[in-house]
XYZ file of C-alpha atoms in Angstrom:
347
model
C 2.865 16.461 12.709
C -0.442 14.250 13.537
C -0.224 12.929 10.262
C 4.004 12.116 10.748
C 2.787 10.639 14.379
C 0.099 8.185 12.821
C 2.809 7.164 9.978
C 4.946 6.218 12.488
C 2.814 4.484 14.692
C 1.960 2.351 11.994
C 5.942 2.051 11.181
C 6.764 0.834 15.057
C 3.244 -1.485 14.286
C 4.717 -2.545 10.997
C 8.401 -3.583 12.600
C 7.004 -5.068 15.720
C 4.610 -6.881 13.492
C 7.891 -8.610 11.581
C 9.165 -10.756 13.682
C 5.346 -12.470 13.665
C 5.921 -12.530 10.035
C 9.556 -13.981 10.165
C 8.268 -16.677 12.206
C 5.421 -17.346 9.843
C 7.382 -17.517 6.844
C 8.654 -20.611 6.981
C 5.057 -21.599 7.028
C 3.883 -19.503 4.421
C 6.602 -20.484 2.082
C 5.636 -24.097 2.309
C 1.705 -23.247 1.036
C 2.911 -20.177 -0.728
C 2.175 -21.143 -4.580
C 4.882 -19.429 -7.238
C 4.066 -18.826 -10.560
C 6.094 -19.593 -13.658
C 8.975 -17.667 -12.509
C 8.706 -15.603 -15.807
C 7.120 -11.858 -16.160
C 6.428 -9.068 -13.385
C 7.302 -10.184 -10.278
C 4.211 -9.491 -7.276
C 3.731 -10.707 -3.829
C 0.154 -11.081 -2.643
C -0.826 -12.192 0.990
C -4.037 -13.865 1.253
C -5.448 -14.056 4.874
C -5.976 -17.717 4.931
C -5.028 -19.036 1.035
C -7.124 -22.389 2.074
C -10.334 -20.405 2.788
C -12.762 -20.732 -0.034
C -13.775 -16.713 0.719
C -10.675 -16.180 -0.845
C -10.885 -18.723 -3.662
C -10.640 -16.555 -6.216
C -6.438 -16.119 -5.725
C -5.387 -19.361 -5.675
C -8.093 -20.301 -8.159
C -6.912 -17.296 -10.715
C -2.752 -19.047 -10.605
C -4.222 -22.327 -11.227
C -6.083 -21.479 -14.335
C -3.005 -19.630 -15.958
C -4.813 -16.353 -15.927
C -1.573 -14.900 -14.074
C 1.041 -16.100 -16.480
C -1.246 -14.931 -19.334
C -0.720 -12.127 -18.252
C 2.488 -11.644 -17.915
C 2.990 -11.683 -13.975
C 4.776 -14.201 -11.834
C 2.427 -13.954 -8.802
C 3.890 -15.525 -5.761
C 0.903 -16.087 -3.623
C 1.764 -16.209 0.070
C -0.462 -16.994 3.827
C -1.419 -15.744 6.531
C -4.090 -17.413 9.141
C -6.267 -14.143 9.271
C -6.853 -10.690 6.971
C -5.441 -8.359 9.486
C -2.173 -10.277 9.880
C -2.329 -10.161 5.679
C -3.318 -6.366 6.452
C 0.180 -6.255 8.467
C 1.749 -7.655 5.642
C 1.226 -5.216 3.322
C 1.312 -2.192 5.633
C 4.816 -3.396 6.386
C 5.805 -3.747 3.242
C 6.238 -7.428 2.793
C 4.081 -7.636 0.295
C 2.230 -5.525 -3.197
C -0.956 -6.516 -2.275
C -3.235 -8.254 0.366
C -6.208 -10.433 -0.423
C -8.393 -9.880 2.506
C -11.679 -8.153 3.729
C -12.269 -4.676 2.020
C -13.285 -3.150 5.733
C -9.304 -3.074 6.089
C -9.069 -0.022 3.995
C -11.455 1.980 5.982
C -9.796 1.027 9.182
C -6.529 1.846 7.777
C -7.456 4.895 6.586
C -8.255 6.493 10.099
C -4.534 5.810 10.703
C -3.463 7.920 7.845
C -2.686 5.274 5.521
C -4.258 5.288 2.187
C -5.103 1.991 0.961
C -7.214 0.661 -1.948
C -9.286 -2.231 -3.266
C -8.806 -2.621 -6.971
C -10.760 -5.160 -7.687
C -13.768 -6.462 -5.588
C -14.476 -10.162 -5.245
C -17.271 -10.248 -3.053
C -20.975 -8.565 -1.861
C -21.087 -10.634 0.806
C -19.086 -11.547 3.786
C -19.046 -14.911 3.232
C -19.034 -15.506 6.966
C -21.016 -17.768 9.282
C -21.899 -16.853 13.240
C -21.668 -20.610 14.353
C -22.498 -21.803 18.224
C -21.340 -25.095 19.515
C -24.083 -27.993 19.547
C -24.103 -27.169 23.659
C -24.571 -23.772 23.533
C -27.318 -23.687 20.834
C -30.211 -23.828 23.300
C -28.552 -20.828 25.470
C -27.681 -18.437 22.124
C -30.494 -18.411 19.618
C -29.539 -14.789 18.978
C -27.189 -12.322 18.606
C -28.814 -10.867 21.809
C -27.824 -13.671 24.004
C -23.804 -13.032 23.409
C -23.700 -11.549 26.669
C -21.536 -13.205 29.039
C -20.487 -15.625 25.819
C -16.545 -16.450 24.601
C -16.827 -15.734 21.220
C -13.989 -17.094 18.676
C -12.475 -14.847 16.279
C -9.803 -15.647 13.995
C -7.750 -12.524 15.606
C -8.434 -9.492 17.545
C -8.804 -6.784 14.699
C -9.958 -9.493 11.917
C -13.039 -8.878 10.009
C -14.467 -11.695 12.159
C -13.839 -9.129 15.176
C -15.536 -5.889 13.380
C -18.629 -8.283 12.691
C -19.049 -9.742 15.942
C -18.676 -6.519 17.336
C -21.531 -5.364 14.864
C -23.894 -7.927 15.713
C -23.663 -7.413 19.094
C -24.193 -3.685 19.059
C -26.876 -3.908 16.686
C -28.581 -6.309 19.303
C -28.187 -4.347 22.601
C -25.185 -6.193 23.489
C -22.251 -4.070 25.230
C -18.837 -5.167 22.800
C -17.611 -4.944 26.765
C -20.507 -7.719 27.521
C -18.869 -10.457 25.570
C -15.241 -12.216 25.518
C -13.875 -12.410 21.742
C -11.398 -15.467 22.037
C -8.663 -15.354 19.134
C -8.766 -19.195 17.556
C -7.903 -18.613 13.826
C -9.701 -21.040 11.800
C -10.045 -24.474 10.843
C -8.800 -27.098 12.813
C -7.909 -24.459 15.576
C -11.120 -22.938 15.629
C -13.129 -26.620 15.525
C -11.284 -27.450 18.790
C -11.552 -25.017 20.404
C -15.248 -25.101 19.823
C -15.636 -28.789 20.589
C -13.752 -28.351 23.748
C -15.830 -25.344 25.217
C -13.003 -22.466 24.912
C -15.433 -21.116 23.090
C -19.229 -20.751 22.732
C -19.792 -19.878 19.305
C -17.795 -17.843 16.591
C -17.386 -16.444 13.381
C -16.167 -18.682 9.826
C -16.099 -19.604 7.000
C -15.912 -22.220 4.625
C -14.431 -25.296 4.617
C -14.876 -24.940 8.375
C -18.388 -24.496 8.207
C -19.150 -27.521 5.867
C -16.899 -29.536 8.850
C -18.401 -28.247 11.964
C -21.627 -29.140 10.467
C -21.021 -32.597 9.166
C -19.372 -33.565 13.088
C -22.461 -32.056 14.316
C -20.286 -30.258 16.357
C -22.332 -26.701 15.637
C -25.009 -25.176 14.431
C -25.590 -22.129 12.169
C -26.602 -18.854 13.589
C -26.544 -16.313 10.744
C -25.574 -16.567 7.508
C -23.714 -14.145 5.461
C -22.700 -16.435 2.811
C -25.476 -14.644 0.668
C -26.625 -11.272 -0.431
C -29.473 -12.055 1.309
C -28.119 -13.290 4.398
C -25.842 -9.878 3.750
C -28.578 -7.705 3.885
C -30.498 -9.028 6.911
C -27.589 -10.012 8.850
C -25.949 -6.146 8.304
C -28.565 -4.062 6.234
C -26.937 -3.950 3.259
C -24.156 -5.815 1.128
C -21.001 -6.180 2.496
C -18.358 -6.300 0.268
C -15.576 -8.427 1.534
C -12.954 -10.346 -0.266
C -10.782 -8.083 -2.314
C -7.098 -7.549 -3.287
C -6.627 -3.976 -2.309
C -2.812 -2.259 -2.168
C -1.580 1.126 -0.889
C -2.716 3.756 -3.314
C 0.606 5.350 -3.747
C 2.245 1.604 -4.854
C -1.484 1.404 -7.338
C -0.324 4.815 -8.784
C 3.330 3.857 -9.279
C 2.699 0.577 -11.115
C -0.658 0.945 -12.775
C 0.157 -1.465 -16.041
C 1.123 -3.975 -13.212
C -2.513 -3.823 -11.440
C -3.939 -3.793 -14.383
C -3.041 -6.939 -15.293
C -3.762 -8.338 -11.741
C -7.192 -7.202 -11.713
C -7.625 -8.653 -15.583
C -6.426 -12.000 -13.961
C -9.041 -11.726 -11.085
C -11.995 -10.389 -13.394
C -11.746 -13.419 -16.027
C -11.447 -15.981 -12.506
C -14.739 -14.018 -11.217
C -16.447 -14.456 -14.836
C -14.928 -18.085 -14.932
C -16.734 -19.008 -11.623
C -20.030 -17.485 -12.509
C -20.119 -20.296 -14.885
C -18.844 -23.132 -13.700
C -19.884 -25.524 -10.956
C -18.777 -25.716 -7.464
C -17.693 -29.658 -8.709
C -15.658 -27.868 -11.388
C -13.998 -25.117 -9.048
C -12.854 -27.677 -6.536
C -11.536 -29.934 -9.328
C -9.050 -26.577 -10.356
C -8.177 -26.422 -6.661
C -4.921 -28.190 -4.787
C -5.476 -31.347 -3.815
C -4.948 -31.213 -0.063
C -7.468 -27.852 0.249
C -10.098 -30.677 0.262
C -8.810 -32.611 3.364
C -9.492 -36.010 2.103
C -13.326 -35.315 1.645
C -13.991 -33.800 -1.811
C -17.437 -34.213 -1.740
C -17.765 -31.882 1.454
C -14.823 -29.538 -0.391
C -16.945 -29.141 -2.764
C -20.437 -28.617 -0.692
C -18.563 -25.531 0.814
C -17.732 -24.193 -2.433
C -21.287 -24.326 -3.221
C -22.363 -22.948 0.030
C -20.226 -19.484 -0.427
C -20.126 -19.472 -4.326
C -23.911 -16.887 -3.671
C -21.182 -14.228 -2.603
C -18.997 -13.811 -5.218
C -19.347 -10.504 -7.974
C -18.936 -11.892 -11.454
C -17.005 -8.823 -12.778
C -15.099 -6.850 -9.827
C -17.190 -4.382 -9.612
C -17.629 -2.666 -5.905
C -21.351 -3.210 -5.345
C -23.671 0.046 -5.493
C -23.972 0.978 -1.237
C -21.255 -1.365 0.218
C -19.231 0.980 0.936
C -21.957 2.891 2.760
C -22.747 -0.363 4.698
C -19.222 -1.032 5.984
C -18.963 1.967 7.073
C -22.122 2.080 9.102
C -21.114 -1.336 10.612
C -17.590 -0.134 11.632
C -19.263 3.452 12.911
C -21.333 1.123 15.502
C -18.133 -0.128 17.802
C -14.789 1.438 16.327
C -14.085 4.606 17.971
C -11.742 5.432 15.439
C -13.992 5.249 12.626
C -16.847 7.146 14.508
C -14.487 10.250 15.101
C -13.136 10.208 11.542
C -14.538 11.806 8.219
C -13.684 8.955 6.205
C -13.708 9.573 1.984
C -15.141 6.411 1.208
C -14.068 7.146 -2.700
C -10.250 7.100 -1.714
C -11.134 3.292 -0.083
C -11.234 1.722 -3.701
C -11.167 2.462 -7.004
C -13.134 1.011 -10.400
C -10.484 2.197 -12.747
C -9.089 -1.279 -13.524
C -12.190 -3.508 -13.635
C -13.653 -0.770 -16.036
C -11.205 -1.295 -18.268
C -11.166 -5.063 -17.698
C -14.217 -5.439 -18.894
């Protein structure tokens, strides 16, 4: 019955949650990309297509690897993973190309979700503070009192700012996380003082800096910045699906997570120049050469073969055990949160 109560929570979530995505799809269907039309049709939602954390789906249609193999991938947006999260919970979607933390989360509300194939050991994230507030936050530890931008409330960027603060002796009661998405949203908001600082990523990073409208914090863009930002790596970007639609349709994921491991291997050697050359025009903004400086920036975070990296797991879960209740009062089975099956046999 607890179980049947949680399921439908997440059902009433799920249909409250599509209207949102009704009114979003006219959006996402204009930077949706389709593939060939041809093959096994799959929907992915990528929480912010543009973002280069997430390079690796748009990246994978435009080389072909897709059509190769045999898949008409219709990749679609969404401004921030847990709105992609809602997505797929809903059942909009096959699969979600967001932050592997989801699955955890997910899984304390009795849904079992998996990443299949992991693009990242890294966050890939950036704690930035406006050019004003620099001399007043030098630290995590001064986020008391602070508006803090997020791209939504429940967003990876949410679960890490949480984190820091914790981990720094700041109350997640202390501070005031303000919901501004990304991009062009989150740059105002940052040059007009609705916000002190926040969590992003690249391109928005590369911009902020080169309008000297911020200044960096912390940086997770690395392994290293990973591992003395959060203790450990971080695995992050990922295309993970509910378990039961993985176990259905395994020749299908297979093929998606061959696409994804050749992009990963493809990247690991080829320049940032190169990568933003396979990328759509207008993902640059009219400034290639900074397009391409945030490639390079994040490019540190990104597995070359798939593979979950060895304690990630163990390191997401001790940064969700520091703030969400949920988590803390749950025996998660980290093994049911993703699986190595398909980039095994990838490789």
């Amino acid at each position: 019955m607890r179980k049947s109560a949680r399921y439908s929570t997440l059902a009433a979530a799920g249909l409250l949650a599509v209207s949102s995505l009704t009114a979003c799809a006219n959006d996402a269907a204009s930077t949706a990309s389709t593939g060939s039309g041809k093959g096994t049709k799959v929907k992915i939602m990528v929480g912010g297509l543009d973002k280069v954390i997430y390079l690796p789906a748009m990246l994978t249609q435009r080389l072909g690897y897709f059509d190769a193999e045999g898949l008409n991938v219709e990749l679609l947006t969404e401004p921030a993973g847990v709105q992609a999260e809602t997505a797929l919970v809903a059942g909009q979607v096959q699969g979600t190309v967001g932050f592997y933390d989801h699955t955890l989360d997910l899984q304390t509300k009795g849904k079992a979700v998996e990443s299949v194939v992991q693009f990242s050991r890294a966050p890939g994230e950036v704690e930035i503070v406006s050019t004003k507030a620099a001399g007043d936050i030098t630290s995590p530890k001064d986020f008391k009192g602070k508006k803090l931008g997020i791209t939504s409330l429940g967003s990876s960027t949410d679960f890490l700012t949480k984190y820091l603060a914790v981990k720094n002796g700041v109350k997640v009661s202390d501070f005031s996380p303000v919901a501004v998405g990304a991009g062009a949203t989150f740059i105002s908001a940052l040059q007009q003082g609705s916000i002190d600082g926040g969590m992003t990523t690249d391109p928005t990073v590369a911009t902020i800096l080169d309008k000297k409208a911020g200044k960096v914090l912390l940086d997770m863009r690395t392994p290293e910045g990973s591992q003395k930002a959060l203790g450990g790596p971080y695995p992050s970007s990922s295309l993970y699906m509910q378990t039961d639609w993985v176990n259905g349709h395994k020749d299908t994921v297979q093929k998606l997570v061959n696409a994804f491991v050749k992009t990963l291997k493809w990247m690991s050697t080829h320049s940032a120049a190169e990568i933003a050359a396979k990328m759509p025009a207008d993902y640059s903004q009219g400034d290639k050469a900074l397009y391409t400086q945030s490639i390079k920036s994040t490019l540190p975070m990104f597995t070359d073969d798939g593979v979950m990296p060895a304690n990630g797991p163990e390191t997401v879960e001790k940064v969700l055990k520091a703030f969400n209740t949920n988590i803390q009062n749950a025996d998660v089975d980290l093994s049911k949160t993703y699986t190595t099956e398909f980039v095994e046999a990838a490789k």
